[in-house]
Tab-separated table of C-alpha atoms and ligand atoms in Angstrom:
chain	number	residue	atom	x	y	z
A	903	MET	CA	-13.321	8.306	15.797
A	904	GLU	CA	-13.385	11.899	14.540
A	905	ILE	CA	-12.646	13.997	11.474
A	906	ILE	CA	-9.368	15.813	12.105
A	907	PRO	CA	-9.227	18.976	9.950
A	908	LEU	CA	-6.036	19.117	7.899
A	909	TYR	CA	-6.139	21.707	5.118
A	910	GLY	CA	-9.082	23.498	3.508
A	911	LYS	CA	-11.938	21.052	3.120
A	912	THR	CA	-9.659	18.051	3.543
A	913	GLY	CA	-9.394	16.142	6.793
A	914	ILE	CA	-8.260	12.763	8.011
A	915	ILE	CA	-9.914	9.997	9.995
A	916	GLU	CA	-7.696	7.725	12.049
A	917	THR	CA	-8.869	4.123	12.072
A	918	PRO	CA	-6.753	1.772	14.215
A	919	ILE	CA	-4.565	0.510	11.371
A	920	THR	CA	-4.903	3.142	8.626
A	921	THR	CA	-5.420	6.862	8.065
A	922	VAL	CA	-8.341	7.683	5.737
A	923	GLY	CA	-8.590	10.960	3.780
A	924	ILE	CA	-11.884	12.851	3.671
A	925	TYR	CA	-12.850	15.801	1.450
A	926	ARG	CA	-16.063	17.738	2.062
A	927	LEU	CA	-17.749	18.171	-1.306
A	928	SER	CA	-20.583	20.175	0.232
A	929	ARG	CA	-22.291	20.639	3.590
A	930	ASP	CA	-23.721	17.132	3.467
A	931	GLN	CA	-21.528	15.152	1.046
A	932	ALA	CA	-17.987	13.844	1.229
A	933	VAL	CA	-15.458	11.871	-0.777
A	934	LEU	CA	-13.218	9.409	1.072
A	935	ILE	CA	-9.770	8.356	-0.015
A	936	ASP	CA	-9.736	4.710	1.111
A	937	SER	CA	-12.199	3.530	3.719
A	938	GLY	CA	-10.105	1.940	6.447
A	939	ASP	CA	-9.044	-1.415	7.839
A	940	TYR	CA	-11.549	-3.813	9.394
A	941	PRO	CA	-15.267	-3.114	8.826
A	942	ARG	CA	-16.148	-0.725	11.661
A	943	PRO	CA	-19.585	0.658	12.568
A	944	GLU	CA	-17.769	3.709	14.036
A	945	LEU	CA	-17.090	5.051	10.550
A	946	PRO	CA	-20.717	5.263	9.313
A	947	GLU	CA	-21.666	6.467	12.818
A	948	LEU	CA	-19.138	9.296	12.586
A	949	LEU	CA	-20.418	10.334	9.150
A	950	GLU	CA	-23.975	10.236	10.474
A	951	ARG	CA	-23.026	12.527	13.387
A	952	GLU	CA	-21.374	14.945	10.967
A	953	GLY	CA	-24.420	14.865	8.674
A	954	LEU	CA	-22.275	13.609	5.784
A	955	ALA	CA	-23.199	11.114	3.090
A	956	VAL	CA	-20.365	9.471	1.162
A	957	ARG	CA	-20.640	10.296	-2.519
A	958	ALA	CA	-17.530	8.336	-3.534
A	959	VAL	CA	-14.500	6.432	-2.280
A	960	ILE	CA	-11.344	6.789	-4.368
A	961	CYS	CA	-9.171	3.792	-3.470
A	962	THR	CA	-5.382	4.154	-3.575
A	963	HIS	CA	-5.365	0.367	-4.075
A	964	LEU	CA	-7.519	-2.606	-3.208
A	965	HIS	CA	-5.658	-4.176	-0.301
A	966	PRO	CA	-8.107	-5.321	2.347
A	967	ASP	CA	-6.939	-2.854	5.013
A	968	HIS	CA	-7.878	0.066	2.722
A	969	ILE	CA	-11.318	-0.965	1.521
A	970	SER	CA	-12.975	-2.660	4.471
A	971	ASN	CA	-15.807	-0.172	4.861
A	972	ASN	CA	-16.587	0.046	1.129
A	973	PRO	CA	-19.451	-2.503	1.284
A	974	ALA	CA	-21.189	-0.573	4.096
A	975	LEU	CA	-20.710	2.763	2.304
A	976	VAL	CA	-22.008	1.383	-1.001
A	977	GLU	CA	-25.032	-0.079	0.719
A	978	ARG	CA	-25.828	2.950	2.862
A	979	TYR	CA	-25.057	5.830	0.491
A	980	GLY	CA	-24.721	4.225	-2.927
A	981	ALA	CA	-21.116	5.477	-2.856
A	982	GLU	CA	-19.291	5.199	-6.171
A	983	ILE	CA	-16.031	3.272	-5.774
A	984	PHE	CA	-13.022	4.201	-7.920
A	985	ALA	CA	-9.816	2.182	-8.337
A	986	HIS	CA	-7.089	1.748	-10.939
A	987	GLU	CA	-7.809	-0.989	-13.487
A	988	ALA	CA	-4.515	-2.762	-12.694
A	989	GLU	CA	-5.880	-3.465	-9.209
A	990	ARG	CA	-8.538	-5.802	-10.572
A	991	ASP	CA	-6.202	-8.809	-10.959
A	992	SER	CA	-3.989	-7.907	-7.973
A	993	ALA	CA	-7.000	-7.790	-5.670
A	994	LYS	CA	-8.405	-11.041	-7.007
A	995	ALA	CA	-5.068	-12.795	-6.431
A	996	ILE	CA	-4.794	-11.473	-2.873
A	997	PHE	CA	-8.344	-12.340	-1.853
A	998	ASP	CA	-8.032	-15.807	-3.466
A	999	MET	CA	-4.813	-16.362	-1.519
A	1000	LEU	CA	-6.263	-15.152	1.790
A	1001	GLU	CA	-9.289	-17.393	1.320
A	1002	SER	CA	-7.257	-20.456	0.401
A	1003	MET	CA	-4.897	-19.961	3.367
A	1004	GLY	CA	-7.692	-19.237	5.833
A	1005	GLN	CA	-5.703	-16.267	7.177
A	1006	TYR	CA	-7.394	-12.970	8.086
A	1007	PRO	CA	-11.036	-14.216	8.052
A	1008	GLN	CA	-12.408	-10.670	8.643
A	1009	TRP	CA	-10.776	-9.540	5.426
A	1010	THR	CA	-11.866	-12.378	3.197
A	1011	LYS	CA	-15.461	-11.300	3.926
A	1012	ILE	CA	-14.923	-7.915	2.278
A	1013	ARG	CA	-13.798	-9.144	-1.168
A	1014	PRO	CA	-15.064	-6.409	-3.570
A	1015	MET	CA	-18.408	-7.635	-4.954
A	1016	TYR	CA	-19.832	-4.154	-5.637
A	1017	PRO	CA	-19.472	-2.195	-8.894
A	1018	ILE	CA	-16.152	-0.385	-9.289
A	1019	THR	CA	-15.431	2.476	-11.684
A	1020	TRP	CA	-12.019	1.521	-13.067
A	1021	LEU	CA	-9.482	4.249	-13.828
A	1022	SER	CA	-7.447	3.636	-16.944
A	1023	GLY	CA	-3.641	3.383	-17.028
A	1024	GLY	CA	-2.674	6.978	-17.632
A	1025	GLN	CA	-5.756	8.673	-16.188
A	1026	GLU	CA	-4.701	11.885	-14.433
A	1027	GLU	CA	-7.929	13.067	-12.892
A	1028	VAL	CA	-11.236	11.917	-11.434
A	1029	THR	CA	-14.067	14.418	-11.135
A	1030	VAL	CA	-16.747	13.921	-8.511
A	1031	ASP	CA	-19.676	16.365	-8.855
A	1032	GLY	CA	-17.342	18.887	-10.467
A	1033	ALA	CA	-14.570	18.525	-7.854
A	1034	PRO	CA	-11.281	17.479	-9.484
A	1035	PHE	CA	-9.073	14.880	-7.767
A	1036	ARG	CA	-5.657	14.548	-9.348
A	1037	ILE	CA	-4.361	10.991	-9.796
A	1038	ILE	CA	-0.627	10.223	-9.624
A	1039	GLN	CA	0.426	6.769	-10.784
A	1040	THR	CA	2.478	5.222	-7.981
A	1041	PRO	CA	2.814	1.491	-8.763
A	1042	GLY	CA	5.102	-0.703	-6.680
A	1043	HIS	CA	3.401	-1.516	-3.403
A	1044	SER	CA	0.677	-2.888	-5.687
A	1045	PHE	CA	0.569	-2.817	-9.493
A	1046	GLY	CA	-2.272	-0.318	-9.780
A	1047	HIS	CA	-1.431	1.851	-6.799
A	1048	ILE	CA	-2.316	5.546	-7.134
A	1049	ALA	CA	-1.868	8.661	-5.011
A	1050	VAL	CA	-4.943	10.902	-4.895
A	1051	VAL	CA	-4.674	14.685	-4.565
A	1052	THR	CA	-7.776	16.375	-3.174
A	1053	PRO	CA	-8.970	19.654	-4.760
A	1054	ASP	CA	-7.232	21.432	-1.817
A	1055	GLY	CA	-3.900	19.923	-2.827
A	1056	VAL	CA	-3.589	17.323	-0.077
A	1057	CYS	CA	-1.782	14.312	-1.506
A	1058	CYS	CA	-3.091	10.995	-0.139
A	1059	LEU	CA	-0.296	8.492	-0.640
A	1060	GLY	CA	-1.979	5.305	0.536
A	1061	ASP	CA	0.839	2.776	0.846
A	1062	ALA	CA	3.161	4.383	-1.720
A	1063	MET	CA	5.169	5.467	1.332
A	1064	MET	CA	4.981	5.171	5.099
A	1065	SER	CA	5.431	7.967	7.611
A	1066	VAL	CA	8.994	8.306	8.906
A	1067	PRO	CA	8.327	6.700	12.327
A	1068	ARG	CA	6.468	3.808	10.693
A	1069	VAL	CA	9.004	3.076	7.985
A	1070	ARG	CA	11.838	3.172	10.539
A	1071	GLN	CA	10.067	0.386	12.440
A	1072	ALA	CA	9.146	-1.616	9.335
A	1073	LYS	CA	11.110	-4.834	8.991
A	1074	LEU	CA	9.960	-5.774	5.509
A	1075	PRO	CA	7.461	-3.395	3.843
A	1076	TYR	CA	5.091	-5.165	1.455
A	1077	MET	CA	5.946	-4.513	-2.217
A	1078	GLU	CA	4.708	-6.122	-5.411
A	1079	ASP	CA	7.656	-4.545	-7.217
A	1080	ALA	CA	10.218	-2.750	-5.069
A	1081	ASP	CA	11.984	-1.117	-8.071
A	1082	GLN	CA	8.740	0.414	-9.285
A	1083	ALA	CA	7.984	1.479	-5.718
A	1084	ILE	CA	11.263	3.390	-5.485
A	1085	GLU	CA	10.550	5.099	-8.841
A	1086	SER	CA	7.116	6.073	-7.542
A	1087	MET	CA	8.634	7.515	-4.360
A	1088	GLU	CA	11.007	9.609	-6.461
A	1089	ARG	CA	8.033	10.802	-8.527
A	1090	ILE	CA	6.375	11.992	-5.314
A	1091	ARG	CA	9.594	13.734	-4.241
A	1092	GLU	CA	9.188	16.041	-7.274
A	1093	THR	CA	5.743	17.222	-6.142
A	1094	GLN	CA	4.932	20.156	-3.870
A	1095	TYR	CA	1.730	19.776	-1.947
A	1096	PRO	CA	1.093	21.298	1.473
A	1097	PHE	CA	0.429	17.880	3.055
A	1098	TYR	CA	1.034	14.196	2.346
A	1099	VAL	CA	-1.258	11.687	4.027
A	1100	THR	CA	0.212	8.219	4.527
A	1101	ALA	CA	-2.185	5.365	5.242
A	1102	HIS	CA	0.354	4.090	7.809
A	1103	LYS	CA	0.041	6.737	9.182
A	1104	GLY	CA	-0.919	10.404	9.625
A	1105	ALA	CA	-0.020	13.556	7.668
A	1106	THR	CA	3.401	14.947	6.756
A	1107	PRO	CA	3.906	18.615	5.751
A	1108	LEU	CA	5.829	19.517	2.587
A	1109	GLU	CA	8.868	20.597	4.645
A	1110	ALA	CA	9.292	16.990	5.798
A	1111	LEU	CA	8.633	15.316	2.425
A	1112	GLU	CA	12.309	15.022	1.493
A	1113	LEU	CA	13.121	13.155	4.701
A	1114	MET	CA	10.132	10.844	4.259
A	1115	VAL	CA	11.196	9.924	0.711
A	1116	ASP	CA	14.816	9.441	1.820
A	1117	GLU	CA	13.796	7.111	4.632
A	1118	ASN	CA	11.400	5.051	2.516
A	1119	VAL	CA	13.955	4.640	-0.277
A	1120	ARG	CA	16.739	3.832	2.216
A	1121	VAL	CA	14.709	1.016	3.800
A	1122	GLU	CA	14.124	-0.597	0.386
A	1123	LEU	CA	17.764	-0.313	-0.695
A	1124	GLU	CA	18.982	-1.729	2.616
A	1125	LEU	CA	16.712	-4.745	2.168
A	1126	TYR	CA	18.257	-5.459	-1.250
A	1127	ASP	CA	21.642	-5.174	0.340
A	1128	ARG	CA	20.812	-7.507	3.210
A	1129	PHE	CA	19.380	-10.095	0.837
A	1130	LEU	CA	22.551	-10.080	-1.257
A	1131	ARG	CA	24.843	-10.243	1.776
A	1132	MET	CA	22.828	-13.173	3.101
A	1133	MET	CA	23.298	-15.116	-0.144
A	1134	ASP	CA	26.796	-16.306	0.715
A	1135	HIS	CA	25.935	-19.753	-0.606
A	1136	PRO	CA	23.379	-21.111	-3.116
A	1137	ARG	CA	19.890	-21.814	-1.802
A	1138	SER	CA	16.613	-23.085	-3.207
A	1139	GLU	CA	14.070	-20.303	-3.714
A	1140	GLU	CA	12.080	-21.550	-0.724
A	1141	GLU	CA	15.166	-21.612	1.500
A	1142	ALA	CA	16.249	-18.150	0.383
A	1143	ILE	CA	12.836	-16.702	1.224
A	1144	ARG	CA	12.699	-18.480	4.577
A	1145	ASP	CA	16.197	-17.397	5.548
A	1146	PHE	CA	15.474	-13.819	4.543
A	1147	LEU	CA	12.369	-13.761	6.755
A	1148	VAL	CA	14.473	-14.903	9.684
A	1149	GLU	CA	17.231	-12.426	8.709
A	1150	THR	CA	14.769	-9.506	8.744
A	1151	GLY	CA	13.168	-10.660	11.992
A	1152	THR	CA	9.745	-11.064	10.350
A	1153	TRP	CA	9.629	-14.783	11.173
A	1154	LYS	CA	11.114	-16.698	14.077
A	1155	GLY	CA	11.749	-19.841	12.033
A	1156	ASP	CA	8.770	-21.854	13.236
A	1157	GLY	CA	4.977	-21.480	13.134
A	1158	GLN	CA	2.787	-20.028	10.409
A	1159	VAL	CA	4.153	-17.265	8.181
A	1160	SER	CA	1.815	-14.466	7.102
A	1161	TRP	CA	1.238	-14.583	3.362
A	1162	PHE	CA	1.923	-10.840	3.059
A	1163	VAL	CA	5.277	-11.270	4.760
A	1164	SER	CA	6.489	-14.233	2.712
A	1165	HIS	CA	5.245	-12.605	-0.492
A	1166	SER	CA	7.280	-9.489	0.388
A	1167	ALA	CA	10.450	-11.588	0.589
A	1168	GLU	CA	9.555	-13.323	-2.668
A	1169	THR	CA	9.119	-10.022	-4.551
A	1170	GLN	CA	12.464	-8.823	-3.140
A	1171	LEU	CA	14.088	-11.973	-4.522
A	1172	MET	CA	12.428	-11.487	-7.922
A	1173	SER	CA	13.621	-7.852	-8.091
A	1174	LEU	CA	17.198	-8.977	-7.459
A	1175	ILE	CA	16.876	-11.627	-10.173
A	1176	ARG	CA	15.518	-9.033	-12.626
A	1177	ALA	CA	18.426	-6.747	-11.749
A	1178	GLY	CA	20.873	-9.587	-12.484
A	1179	GLU	CA	22.243	-9.547	-8.903
A	1180	LEU	CA	20.842	-13.022	-8.232
A	1181	LYS	CA	20.714	-15.843	-10.775
A	1182	TRP	CA	18.936	-19.181	-11.141
A	1183	HIS	CA	20.997	-22.256	-11.867
A	1184	ASP	CA	19.846	-25.887	-11.577
A	1185	GLY	CA	16.874	-24.918	-9.425
A	1186	MET	CA	19.110	-22.963	-7.033
A	1187	VAL	CA	19.494	-19.229	-6.484
A	1188	TYR	CA	23.039	-17.836	-6.503
A	1189	ALA	CA	24.550	-14.412	-6.026
A	1190	ALA	CA	25.822	-13.383	-9.475
A	1191	ARG	CA	29.241	-12.597	-7.935
A	1192	GLN	CA	29.624	-16.180	-6.716
A	1193	MET	CA	28.707	-17.589	-10.086
A	1194	SER	CA	31.329	-15.540	-11.873
A	1195	ARG	CA	33.940	-16.708	-9.349
A	1196	ALA	CA	32.888	-20.360	-9.623
B	1797	ZN	ZN1	-1.452	-2.023	0.858
């Protein structure tokens, strides 16, 4: 593990699953944007080698793969943890679910039990020892998702978007609200920062932002489309979700389904119901077109 310099005092650290942002506040203090996937001793060891203490972690959201090293950083450095207030309930629901399903045991151990400084709904900036970090509201992937811009102007997107290679491979990106996610992506399209760090994964220069937004939006719209095309006959909600998982290749039709994956299909279904493209009738889900024909 190493700190890869990116722009000014901002760098990135590649953990196996996610990319973490790091901003050097001073010679011996840093702010992290997210803290990585599974709890890893390599991260505190790296900071030790670099002579850096972590003053704060600004979390783009509270999904387990972004906050796994928070407990160690709080304990070791007394790091202040920031997150958007709308993440409080989202995170509780996810950790409750993971615990009850017994999936991802390494993650259930890192449920946030430390103090968190909550950012309010419209908050546009967080200052850490005089250094201003701009906050851009990017709900969708999770309800309180934020992008964090370091004082150098590096925009850390968390899971608001994926890098182009990653999103092209993604079968069913996780979204709490896909419509909001698309709006957030379009909000990012309007910005002009030298670099955009995606948690999955790496950094994208401004010149390639347009393509990244296009690809992320395209993947979401195609999923809506596939769901609707699949609904050639009425199904129960459970059946519709199951069939969509098979349709997207995220489930083979037998064995355990990851909660994140089935929840992604469920939120897709709910978005289509909100948009009036799918309708409920007698406990079944129909394509609105079929209902009008019937
Ligand atoms: Zn996430």
